[in-house]
PDB file of C-alpha atoms in Angstrom:
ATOM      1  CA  UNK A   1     113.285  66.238 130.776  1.00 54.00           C
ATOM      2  CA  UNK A   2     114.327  69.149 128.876  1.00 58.00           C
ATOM      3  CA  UNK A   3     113.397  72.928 129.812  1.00 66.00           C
ATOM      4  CA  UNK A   4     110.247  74.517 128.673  1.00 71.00           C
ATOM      5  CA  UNK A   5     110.833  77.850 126.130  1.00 81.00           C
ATOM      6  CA  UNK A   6     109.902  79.505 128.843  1.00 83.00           C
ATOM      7  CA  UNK A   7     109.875  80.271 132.273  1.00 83.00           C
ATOM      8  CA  UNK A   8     108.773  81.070 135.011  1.00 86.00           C
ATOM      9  CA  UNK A   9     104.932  79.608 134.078  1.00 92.00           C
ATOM     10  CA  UNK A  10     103.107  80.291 137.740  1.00 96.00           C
ATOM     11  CA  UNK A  11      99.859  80.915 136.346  1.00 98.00           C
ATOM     12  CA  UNK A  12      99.691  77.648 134.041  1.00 98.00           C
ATOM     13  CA  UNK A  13     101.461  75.790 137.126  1.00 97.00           C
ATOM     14  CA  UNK A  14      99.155  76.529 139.391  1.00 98.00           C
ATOM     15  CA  UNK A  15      96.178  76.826 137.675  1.00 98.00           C
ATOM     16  CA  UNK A  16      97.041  73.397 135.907  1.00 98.00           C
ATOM     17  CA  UNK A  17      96.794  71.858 139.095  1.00 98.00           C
ATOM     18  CA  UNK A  18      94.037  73.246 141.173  1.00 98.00           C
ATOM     19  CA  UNK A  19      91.709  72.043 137.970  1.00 98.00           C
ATOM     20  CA  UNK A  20      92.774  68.426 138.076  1.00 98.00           C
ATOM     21  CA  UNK A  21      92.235  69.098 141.967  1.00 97.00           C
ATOM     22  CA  UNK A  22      89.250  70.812 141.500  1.00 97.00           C
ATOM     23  CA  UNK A  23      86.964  67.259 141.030  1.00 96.00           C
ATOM     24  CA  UNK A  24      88.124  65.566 144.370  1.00 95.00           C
ATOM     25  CA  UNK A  25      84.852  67.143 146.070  1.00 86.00           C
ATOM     26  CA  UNK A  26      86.082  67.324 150.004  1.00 85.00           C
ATOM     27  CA  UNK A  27      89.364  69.322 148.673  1.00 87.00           C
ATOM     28  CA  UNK A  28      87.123  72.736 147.514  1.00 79.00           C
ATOM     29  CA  UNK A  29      87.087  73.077 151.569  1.00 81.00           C
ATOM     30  CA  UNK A  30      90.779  72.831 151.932  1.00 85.00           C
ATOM     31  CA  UNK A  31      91.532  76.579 153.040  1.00 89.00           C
ATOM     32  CA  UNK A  32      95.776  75.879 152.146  1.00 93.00           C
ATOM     33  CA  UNK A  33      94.226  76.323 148.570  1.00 95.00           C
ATOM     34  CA  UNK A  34      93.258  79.903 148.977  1.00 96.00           C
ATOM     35  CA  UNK A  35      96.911  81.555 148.441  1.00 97.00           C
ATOM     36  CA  UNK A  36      97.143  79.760 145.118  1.00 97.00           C
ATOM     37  CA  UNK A  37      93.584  80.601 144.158  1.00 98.00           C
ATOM     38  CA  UNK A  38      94.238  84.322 145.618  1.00 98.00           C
ATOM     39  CA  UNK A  39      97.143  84.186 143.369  1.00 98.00           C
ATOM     40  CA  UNK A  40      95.298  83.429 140.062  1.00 98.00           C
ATOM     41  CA  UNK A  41      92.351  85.581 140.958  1.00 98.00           C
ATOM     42  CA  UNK A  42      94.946  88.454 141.242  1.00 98.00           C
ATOM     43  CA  UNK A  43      97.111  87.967 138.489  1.00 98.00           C
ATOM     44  CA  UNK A  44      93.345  87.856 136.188  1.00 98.00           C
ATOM     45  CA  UNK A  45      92.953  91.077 134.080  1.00 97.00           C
ATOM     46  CA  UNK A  46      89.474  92.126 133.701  1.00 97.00           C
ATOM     47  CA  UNK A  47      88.527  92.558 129.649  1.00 95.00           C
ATOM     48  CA  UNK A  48      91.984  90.917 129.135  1.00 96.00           C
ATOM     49  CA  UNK A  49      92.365  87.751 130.845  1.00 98.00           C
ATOM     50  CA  UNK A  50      95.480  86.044 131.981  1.00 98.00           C
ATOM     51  CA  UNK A  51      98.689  84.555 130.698  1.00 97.00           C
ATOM     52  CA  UNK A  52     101.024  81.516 131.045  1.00 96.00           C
ATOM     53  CA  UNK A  53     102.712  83.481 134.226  1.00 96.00           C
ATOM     54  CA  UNK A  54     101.598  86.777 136.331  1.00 97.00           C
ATOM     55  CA  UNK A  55     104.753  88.921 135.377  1.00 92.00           C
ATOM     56  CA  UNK A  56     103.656  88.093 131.428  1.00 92.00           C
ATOM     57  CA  UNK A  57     102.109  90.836 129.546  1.00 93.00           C
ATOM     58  CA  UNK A  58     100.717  88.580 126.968  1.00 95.00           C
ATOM     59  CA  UNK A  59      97.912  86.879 127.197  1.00 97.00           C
ATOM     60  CA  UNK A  60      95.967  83.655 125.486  1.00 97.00           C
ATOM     61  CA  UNK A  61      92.578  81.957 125.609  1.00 98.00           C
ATOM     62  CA  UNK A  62      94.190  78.584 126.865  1.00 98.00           C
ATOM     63  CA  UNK A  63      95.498  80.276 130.071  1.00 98.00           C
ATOM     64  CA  UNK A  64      92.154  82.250 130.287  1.00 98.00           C
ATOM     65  CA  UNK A  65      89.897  79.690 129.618  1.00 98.00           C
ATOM     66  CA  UNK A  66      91.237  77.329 131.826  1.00 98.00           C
ATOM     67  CA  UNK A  67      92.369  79.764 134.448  1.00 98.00           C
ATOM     68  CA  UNK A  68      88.392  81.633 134.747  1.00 98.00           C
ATOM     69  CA  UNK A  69      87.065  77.431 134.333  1.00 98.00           C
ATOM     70  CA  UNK A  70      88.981  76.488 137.931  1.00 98.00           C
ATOM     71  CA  UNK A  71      88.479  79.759 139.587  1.00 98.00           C
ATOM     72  CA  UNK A  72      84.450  79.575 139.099  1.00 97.00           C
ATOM     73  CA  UNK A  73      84.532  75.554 139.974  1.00 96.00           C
ATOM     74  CA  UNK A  74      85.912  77.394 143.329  1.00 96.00           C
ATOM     75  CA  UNK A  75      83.192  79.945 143.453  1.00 95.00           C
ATOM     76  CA  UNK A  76      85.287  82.927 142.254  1.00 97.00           C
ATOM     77  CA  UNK A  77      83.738  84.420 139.298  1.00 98.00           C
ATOM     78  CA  UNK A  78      85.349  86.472 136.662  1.00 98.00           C
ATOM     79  CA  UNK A  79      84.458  88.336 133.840  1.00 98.00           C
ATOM     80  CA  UNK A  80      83.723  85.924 130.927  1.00 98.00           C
ATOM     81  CA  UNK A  81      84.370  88.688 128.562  1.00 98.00           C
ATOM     82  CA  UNK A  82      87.883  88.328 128.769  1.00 98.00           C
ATOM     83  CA  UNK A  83      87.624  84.974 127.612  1.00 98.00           C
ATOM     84  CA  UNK A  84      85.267  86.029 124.614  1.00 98.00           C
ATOM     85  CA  UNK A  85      87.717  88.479 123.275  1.00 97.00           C
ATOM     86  CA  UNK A  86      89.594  85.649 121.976  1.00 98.00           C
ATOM     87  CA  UNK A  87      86.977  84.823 119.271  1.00 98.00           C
ATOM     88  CA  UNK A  88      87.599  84.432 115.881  1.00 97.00           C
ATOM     89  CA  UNK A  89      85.393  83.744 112.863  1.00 97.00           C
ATOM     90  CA  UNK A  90      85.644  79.924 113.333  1.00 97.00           C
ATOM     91  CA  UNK A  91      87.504  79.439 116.521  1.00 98.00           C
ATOM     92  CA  UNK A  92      89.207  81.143 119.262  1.00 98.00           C
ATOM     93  CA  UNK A  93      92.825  82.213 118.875  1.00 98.00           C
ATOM     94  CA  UNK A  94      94.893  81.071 121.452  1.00 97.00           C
ATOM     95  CA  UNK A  95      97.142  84.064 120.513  1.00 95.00           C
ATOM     96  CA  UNK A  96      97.188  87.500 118.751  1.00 91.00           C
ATOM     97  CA  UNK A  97      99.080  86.300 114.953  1.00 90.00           C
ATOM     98  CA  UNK A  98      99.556  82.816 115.974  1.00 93.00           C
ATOM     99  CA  UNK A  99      99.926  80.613 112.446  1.00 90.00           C
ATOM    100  CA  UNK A 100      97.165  77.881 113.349  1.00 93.00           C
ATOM    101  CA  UNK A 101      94.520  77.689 116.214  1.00 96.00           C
ATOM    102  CA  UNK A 102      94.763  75.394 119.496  1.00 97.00           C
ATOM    103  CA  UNK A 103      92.805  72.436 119.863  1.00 98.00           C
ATOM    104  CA  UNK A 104      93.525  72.348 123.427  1.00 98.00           C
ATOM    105  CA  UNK A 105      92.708  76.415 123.818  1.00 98.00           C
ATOM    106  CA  UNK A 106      89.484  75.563 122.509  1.00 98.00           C
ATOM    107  CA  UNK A 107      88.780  72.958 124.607  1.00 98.00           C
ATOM    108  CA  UNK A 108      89.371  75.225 127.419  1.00 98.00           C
ATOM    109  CA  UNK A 109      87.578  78.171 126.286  1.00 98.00           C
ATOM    110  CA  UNK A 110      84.457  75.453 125.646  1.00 98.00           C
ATOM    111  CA  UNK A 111      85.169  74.434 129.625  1.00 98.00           C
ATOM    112  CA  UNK A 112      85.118  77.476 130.273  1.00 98.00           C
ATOM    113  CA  UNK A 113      81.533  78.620 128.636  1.00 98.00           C
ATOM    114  CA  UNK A 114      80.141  75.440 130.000  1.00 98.00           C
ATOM    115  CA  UNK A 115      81.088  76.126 133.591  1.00 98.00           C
ATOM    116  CA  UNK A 116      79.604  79.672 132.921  1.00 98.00           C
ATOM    117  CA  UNK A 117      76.467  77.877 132.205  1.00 97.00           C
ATOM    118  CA  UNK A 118      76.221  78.618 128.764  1.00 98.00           C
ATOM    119  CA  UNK A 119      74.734  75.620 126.591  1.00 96.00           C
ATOM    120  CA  UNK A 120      74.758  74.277 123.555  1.00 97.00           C
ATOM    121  CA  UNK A 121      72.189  76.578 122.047  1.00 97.00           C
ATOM    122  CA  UNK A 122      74.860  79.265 122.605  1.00 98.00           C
ATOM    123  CA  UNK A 123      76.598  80.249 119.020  1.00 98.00           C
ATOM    124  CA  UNK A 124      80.354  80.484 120.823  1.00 98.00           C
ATOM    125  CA  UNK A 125      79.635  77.158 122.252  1.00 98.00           C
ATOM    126  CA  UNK A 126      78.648  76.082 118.389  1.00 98.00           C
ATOM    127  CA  UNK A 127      81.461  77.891 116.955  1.00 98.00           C
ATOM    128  CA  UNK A 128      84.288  75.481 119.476  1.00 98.00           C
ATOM    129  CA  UNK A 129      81.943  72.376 118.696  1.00 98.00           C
ATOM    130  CA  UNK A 130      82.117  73.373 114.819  1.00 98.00           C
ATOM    131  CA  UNK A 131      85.968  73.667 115.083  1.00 98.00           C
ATOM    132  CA  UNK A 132      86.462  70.563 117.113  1.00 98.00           C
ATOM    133  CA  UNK A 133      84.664  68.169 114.878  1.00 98.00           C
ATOM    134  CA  UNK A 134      86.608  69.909 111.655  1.00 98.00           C
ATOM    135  CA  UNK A 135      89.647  69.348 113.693  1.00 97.00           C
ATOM    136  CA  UNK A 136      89.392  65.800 114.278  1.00 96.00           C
ATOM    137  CA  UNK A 137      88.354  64.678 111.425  1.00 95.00           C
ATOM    138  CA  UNK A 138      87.712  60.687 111.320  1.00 96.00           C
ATOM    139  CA  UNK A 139      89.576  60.012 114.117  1.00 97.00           C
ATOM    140  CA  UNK A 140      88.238  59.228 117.198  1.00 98.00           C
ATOM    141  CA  UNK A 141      91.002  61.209 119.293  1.00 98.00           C
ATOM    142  CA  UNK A 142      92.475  64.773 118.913  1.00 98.00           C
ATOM    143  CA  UNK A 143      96.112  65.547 119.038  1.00 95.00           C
ATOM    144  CA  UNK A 144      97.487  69.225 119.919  1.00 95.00           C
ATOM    145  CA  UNK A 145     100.514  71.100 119.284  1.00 94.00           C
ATOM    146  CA  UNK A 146     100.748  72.185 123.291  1.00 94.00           C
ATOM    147  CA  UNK A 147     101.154  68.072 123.951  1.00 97.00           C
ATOM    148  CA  UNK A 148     102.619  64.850 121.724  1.00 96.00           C
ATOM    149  CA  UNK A 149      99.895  63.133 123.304  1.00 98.00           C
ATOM    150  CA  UNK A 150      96.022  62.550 121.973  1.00 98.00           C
ATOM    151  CA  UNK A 151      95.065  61.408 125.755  1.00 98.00           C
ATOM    152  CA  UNK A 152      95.670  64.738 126.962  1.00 98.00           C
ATOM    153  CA  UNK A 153      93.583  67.010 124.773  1.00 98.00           C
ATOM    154  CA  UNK A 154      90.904  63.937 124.115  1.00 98.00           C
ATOM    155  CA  UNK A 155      90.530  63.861 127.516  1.00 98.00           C
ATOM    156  CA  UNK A 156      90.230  67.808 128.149  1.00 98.00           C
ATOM    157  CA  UNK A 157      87.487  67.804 125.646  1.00 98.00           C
ATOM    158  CA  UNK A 158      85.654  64.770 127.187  1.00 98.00           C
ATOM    159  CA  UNK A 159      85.315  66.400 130.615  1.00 98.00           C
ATOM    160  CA  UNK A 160      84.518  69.586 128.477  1.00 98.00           C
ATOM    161  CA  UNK A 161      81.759  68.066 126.749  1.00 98.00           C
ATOM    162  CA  UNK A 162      79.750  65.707 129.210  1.00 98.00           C
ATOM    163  CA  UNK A 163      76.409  66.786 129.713  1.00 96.00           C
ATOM    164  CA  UNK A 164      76.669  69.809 127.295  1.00 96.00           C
ATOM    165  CA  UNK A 165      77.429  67.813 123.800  1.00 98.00           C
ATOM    166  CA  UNK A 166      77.421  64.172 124.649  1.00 98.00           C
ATOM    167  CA  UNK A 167      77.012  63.370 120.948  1.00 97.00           C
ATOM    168  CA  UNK A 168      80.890  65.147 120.322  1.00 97.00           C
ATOM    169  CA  UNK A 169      82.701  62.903 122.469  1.00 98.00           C
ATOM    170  CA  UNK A 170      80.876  59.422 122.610  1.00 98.00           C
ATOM    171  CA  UNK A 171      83.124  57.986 120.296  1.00 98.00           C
ATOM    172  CA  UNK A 172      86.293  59.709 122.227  1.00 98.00           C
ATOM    173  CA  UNK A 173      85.201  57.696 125.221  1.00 98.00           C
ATOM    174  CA  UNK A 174      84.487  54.512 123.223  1.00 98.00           C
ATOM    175  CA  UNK A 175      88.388  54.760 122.157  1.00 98.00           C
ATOM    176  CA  UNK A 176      89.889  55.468 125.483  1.00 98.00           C
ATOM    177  CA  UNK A 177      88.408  52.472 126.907  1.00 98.00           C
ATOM    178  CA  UNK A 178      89.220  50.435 123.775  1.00 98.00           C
ATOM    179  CA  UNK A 179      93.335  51.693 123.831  1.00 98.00           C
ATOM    180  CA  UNK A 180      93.579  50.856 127.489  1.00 98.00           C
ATOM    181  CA  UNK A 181      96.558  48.377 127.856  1.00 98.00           C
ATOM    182  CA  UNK A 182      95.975  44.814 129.370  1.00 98.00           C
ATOM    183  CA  UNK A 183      98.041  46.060 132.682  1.00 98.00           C
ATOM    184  CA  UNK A 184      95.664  48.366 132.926  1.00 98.00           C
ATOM    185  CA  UNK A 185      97.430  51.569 132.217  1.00 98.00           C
ATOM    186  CA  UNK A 186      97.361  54.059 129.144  1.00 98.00           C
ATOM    187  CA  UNK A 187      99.926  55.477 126.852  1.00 98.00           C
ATOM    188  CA  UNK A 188     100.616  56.575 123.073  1.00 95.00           C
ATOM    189  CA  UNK A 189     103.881  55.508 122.961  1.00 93.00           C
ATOM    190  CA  UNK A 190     104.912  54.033 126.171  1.00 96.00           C
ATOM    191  CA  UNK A 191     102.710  53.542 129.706  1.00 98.00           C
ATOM    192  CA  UNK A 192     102.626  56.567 131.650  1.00 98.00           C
ATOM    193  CA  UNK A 193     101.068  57.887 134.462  1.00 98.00           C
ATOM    194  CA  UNK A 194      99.917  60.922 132.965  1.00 98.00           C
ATOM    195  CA  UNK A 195      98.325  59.862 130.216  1.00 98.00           C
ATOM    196  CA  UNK A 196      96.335  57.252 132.848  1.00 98.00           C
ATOM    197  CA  UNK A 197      95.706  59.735 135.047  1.00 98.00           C
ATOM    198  CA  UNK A 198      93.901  61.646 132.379  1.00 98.00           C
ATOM    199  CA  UNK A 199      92.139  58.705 130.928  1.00 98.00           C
ATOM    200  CA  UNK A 200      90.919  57.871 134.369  1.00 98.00           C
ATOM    201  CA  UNK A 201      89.568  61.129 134.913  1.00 98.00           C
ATOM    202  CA  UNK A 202      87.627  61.401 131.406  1.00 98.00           C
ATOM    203  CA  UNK A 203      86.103  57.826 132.241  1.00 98.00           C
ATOM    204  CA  UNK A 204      85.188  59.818 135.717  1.00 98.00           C
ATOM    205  CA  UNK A 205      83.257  62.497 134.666  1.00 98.00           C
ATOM    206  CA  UNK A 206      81.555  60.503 131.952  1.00 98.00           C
ATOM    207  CA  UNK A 207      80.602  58.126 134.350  1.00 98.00           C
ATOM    208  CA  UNK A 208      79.543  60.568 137.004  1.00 97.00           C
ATOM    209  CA  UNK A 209      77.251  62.982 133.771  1.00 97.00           C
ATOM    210  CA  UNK A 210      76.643  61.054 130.951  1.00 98.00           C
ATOM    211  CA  UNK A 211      76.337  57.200 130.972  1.00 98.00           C
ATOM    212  CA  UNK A 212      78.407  54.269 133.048  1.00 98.00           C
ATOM    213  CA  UNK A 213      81.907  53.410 132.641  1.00 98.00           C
ATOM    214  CA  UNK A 214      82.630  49.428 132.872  1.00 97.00           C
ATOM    215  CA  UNK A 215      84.265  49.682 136.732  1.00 97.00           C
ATOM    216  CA  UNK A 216      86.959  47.453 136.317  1.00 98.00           C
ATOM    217  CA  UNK A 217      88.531  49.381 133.495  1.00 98.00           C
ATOM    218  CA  UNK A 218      89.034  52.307 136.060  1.00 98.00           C
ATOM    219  CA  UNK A 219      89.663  49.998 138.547  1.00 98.00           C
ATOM    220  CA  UNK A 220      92.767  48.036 136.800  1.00 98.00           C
ATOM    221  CA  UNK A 221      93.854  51.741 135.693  1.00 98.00           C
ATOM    222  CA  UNK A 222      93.693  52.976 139.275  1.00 98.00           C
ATOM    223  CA  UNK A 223      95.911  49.941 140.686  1.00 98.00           C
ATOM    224  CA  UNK A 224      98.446  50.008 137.704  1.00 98.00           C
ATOM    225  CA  UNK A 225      98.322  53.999 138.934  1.00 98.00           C
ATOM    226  CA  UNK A 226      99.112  53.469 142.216  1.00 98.00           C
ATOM    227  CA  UNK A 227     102.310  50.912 141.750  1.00 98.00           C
ATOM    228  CA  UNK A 228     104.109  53.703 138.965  1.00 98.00           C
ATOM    229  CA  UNK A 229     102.719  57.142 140.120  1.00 97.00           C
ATOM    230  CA  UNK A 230     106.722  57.850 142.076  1.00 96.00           C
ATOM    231  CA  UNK A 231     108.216  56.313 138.615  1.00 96.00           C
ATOM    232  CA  UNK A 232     110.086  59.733 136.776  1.00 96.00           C
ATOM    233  CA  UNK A 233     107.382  61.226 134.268  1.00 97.00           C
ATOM    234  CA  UNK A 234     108.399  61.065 130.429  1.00 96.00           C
ATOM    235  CA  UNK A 235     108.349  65.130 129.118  1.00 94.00           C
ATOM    236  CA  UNK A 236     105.250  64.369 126.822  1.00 96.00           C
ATOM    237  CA  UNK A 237     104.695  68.482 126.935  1.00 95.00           C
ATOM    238  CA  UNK A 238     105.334  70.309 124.030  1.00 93.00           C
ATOM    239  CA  UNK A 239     107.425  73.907 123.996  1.00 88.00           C
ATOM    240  CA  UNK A 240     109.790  74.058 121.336  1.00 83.00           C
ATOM    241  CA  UNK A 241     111.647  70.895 122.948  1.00 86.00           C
ATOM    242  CA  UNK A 242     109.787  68.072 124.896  1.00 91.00           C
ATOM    243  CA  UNK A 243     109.312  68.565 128.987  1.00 92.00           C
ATOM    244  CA  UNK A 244     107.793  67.690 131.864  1.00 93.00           C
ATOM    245  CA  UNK A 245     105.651  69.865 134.229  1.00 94.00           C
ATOM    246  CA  UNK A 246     106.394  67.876 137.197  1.00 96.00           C
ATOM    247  CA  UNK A 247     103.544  69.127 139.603  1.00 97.00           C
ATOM    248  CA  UNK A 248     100.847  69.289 136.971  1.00 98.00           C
ATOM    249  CA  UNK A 249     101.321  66.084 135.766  1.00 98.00           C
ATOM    250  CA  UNK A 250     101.670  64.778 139.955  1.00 98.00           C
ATOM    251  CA  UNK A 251      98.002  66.540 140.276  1.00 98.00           C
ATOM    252  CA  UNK A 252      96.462  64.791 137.670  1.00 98.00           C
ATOM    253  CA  UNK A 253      97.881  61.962 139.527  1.00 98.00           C
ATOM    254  CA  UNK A 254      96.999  62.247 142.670  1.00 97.00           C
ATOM    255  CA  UNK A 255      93.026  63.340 141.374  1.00 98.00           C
ATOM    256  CA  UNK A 256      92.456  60.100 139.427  1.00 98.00           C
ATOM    257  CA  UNK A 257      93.244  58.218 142.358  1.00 98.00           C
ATOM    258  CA  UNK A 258      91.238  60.190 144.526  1.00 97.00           C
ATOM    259  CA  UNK A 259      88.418  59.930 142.365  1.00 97.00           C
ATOM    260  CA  UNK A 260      88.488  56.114 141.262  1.00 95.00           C
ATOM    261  CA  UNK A 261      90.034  55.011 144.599  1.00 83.00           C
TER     262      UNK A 261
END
């Protein structure tokens, strides 16, 4: 695939892929995790959060929503003010002057105030829910400019919403089940193993906190998984050209499997 417009992206690397670790239960013991989770802890800014890498001097809400979401999911708290700076009228910015908002930030920074413990009574937790049901509009899926496709931030908001605001994402997980492909696998415009992976891990969580997910849909997705998770992953990631972030896309991988194997 082609090159990202940037690089080097450690923080959004790594963090990236200790969350789509971070449901495979046994692997929170795994102590060959604790450099990478040193690292993010580290590179965090109290009262400013974190960007896409630790040399950056910018920071966002997607990075810092995500980023403070994984680190508490391993028991390492930080301050959650750095993630409420970000917040706007309506939404949260992803960043300072950026010409429209992230649906995909705000998913994050929702992940984020969930895993806090915050509920839906909370008015930031309103203000994402407000903004997410403006931003999708009829459709049953959203669609972000960080990723070309709708599995990626539909799922994100899925595992966001379960158990916090069902009611948001119902229909989300009615369509992923519906769109699944008769082989089992999961794609908007050609079968891929990321956008399985994700849909597998959506159906997960809703099946685990909310309601029960028909087990051979996960279970043909898992197998058709399994025989084309070494095929080369299609750059579906969005940053001024298309490309592939090979080891976050392999994590998502390798935690559907673990969780629906």
């Amino acid at each position: 695939g082609g090159f990202p417009n940037v690089a080097p992206f450690d923080v959004f690397e790594i963090a990236w892929a200790l969350w789509n670790l971070s449901f495979i239960p046994d692997l929170k013991k795994n102590g060959k995790l604790k450099p990478h989770l040193d690292f993010l802890s580290n590179a965090w800014k109290p009262k400013q959060g974190i960007g896409f890498a630790a040399g950056y001097s910018v920071k966002d809400s997607d990075d810092s929503g995500l980023v403070y979401d994984t680190l508490l999911r391993f028991g390492i708290e930080k301050d959650l003010a750095s993630v409420l700076l970000y917040e706007e009228k309506d939404y949260f910015r992803c960043f300072d002057l950026e010409a429209n908002p992230s649906i995909s930030a705000n998913i994050h920074v929702l992940g984020a105030l969930g895993q806090a413990g915050l509920d839906r009574k909370n008015a930031s937790v309103q203000k994402v829910l407000r903004f997410l049901s403006k931003a999708r509009g009829s459709n049953p899926f959203w669609v972000d400019k960080w990723h070309s496709s709708a599995y990626y931030a539909t799922a994100h908001a899925v595992i966001a919403c379960a158990g916090i605001a069902n009611d948001q994402v119902a229909e989300s997980v009615d369509w992923i089940v519906r769109s699944q492909n008769s082989n089992g696998s999961w794609g908007t415009y050609l079968m891929t193993a990321e956008e399985t992976a994700y849909s597998l891990q959506a159906l997960w969580v809703w099946n685990e906190k909310v309601a029960r997910v028909n087990k051979n849909v996960m279970k043909k997705g898992a197998q058709w998984l399994v025989q084309n998770m070494d095929k080369p992953y299609p750059p579906l990631w969005i940053g001024k050209c298309l490309y592939s972030p090979h080891l976050v896309i392999r994590s998502a991988v390798i935690s559907a499997l673990e969780l629906t194997g």
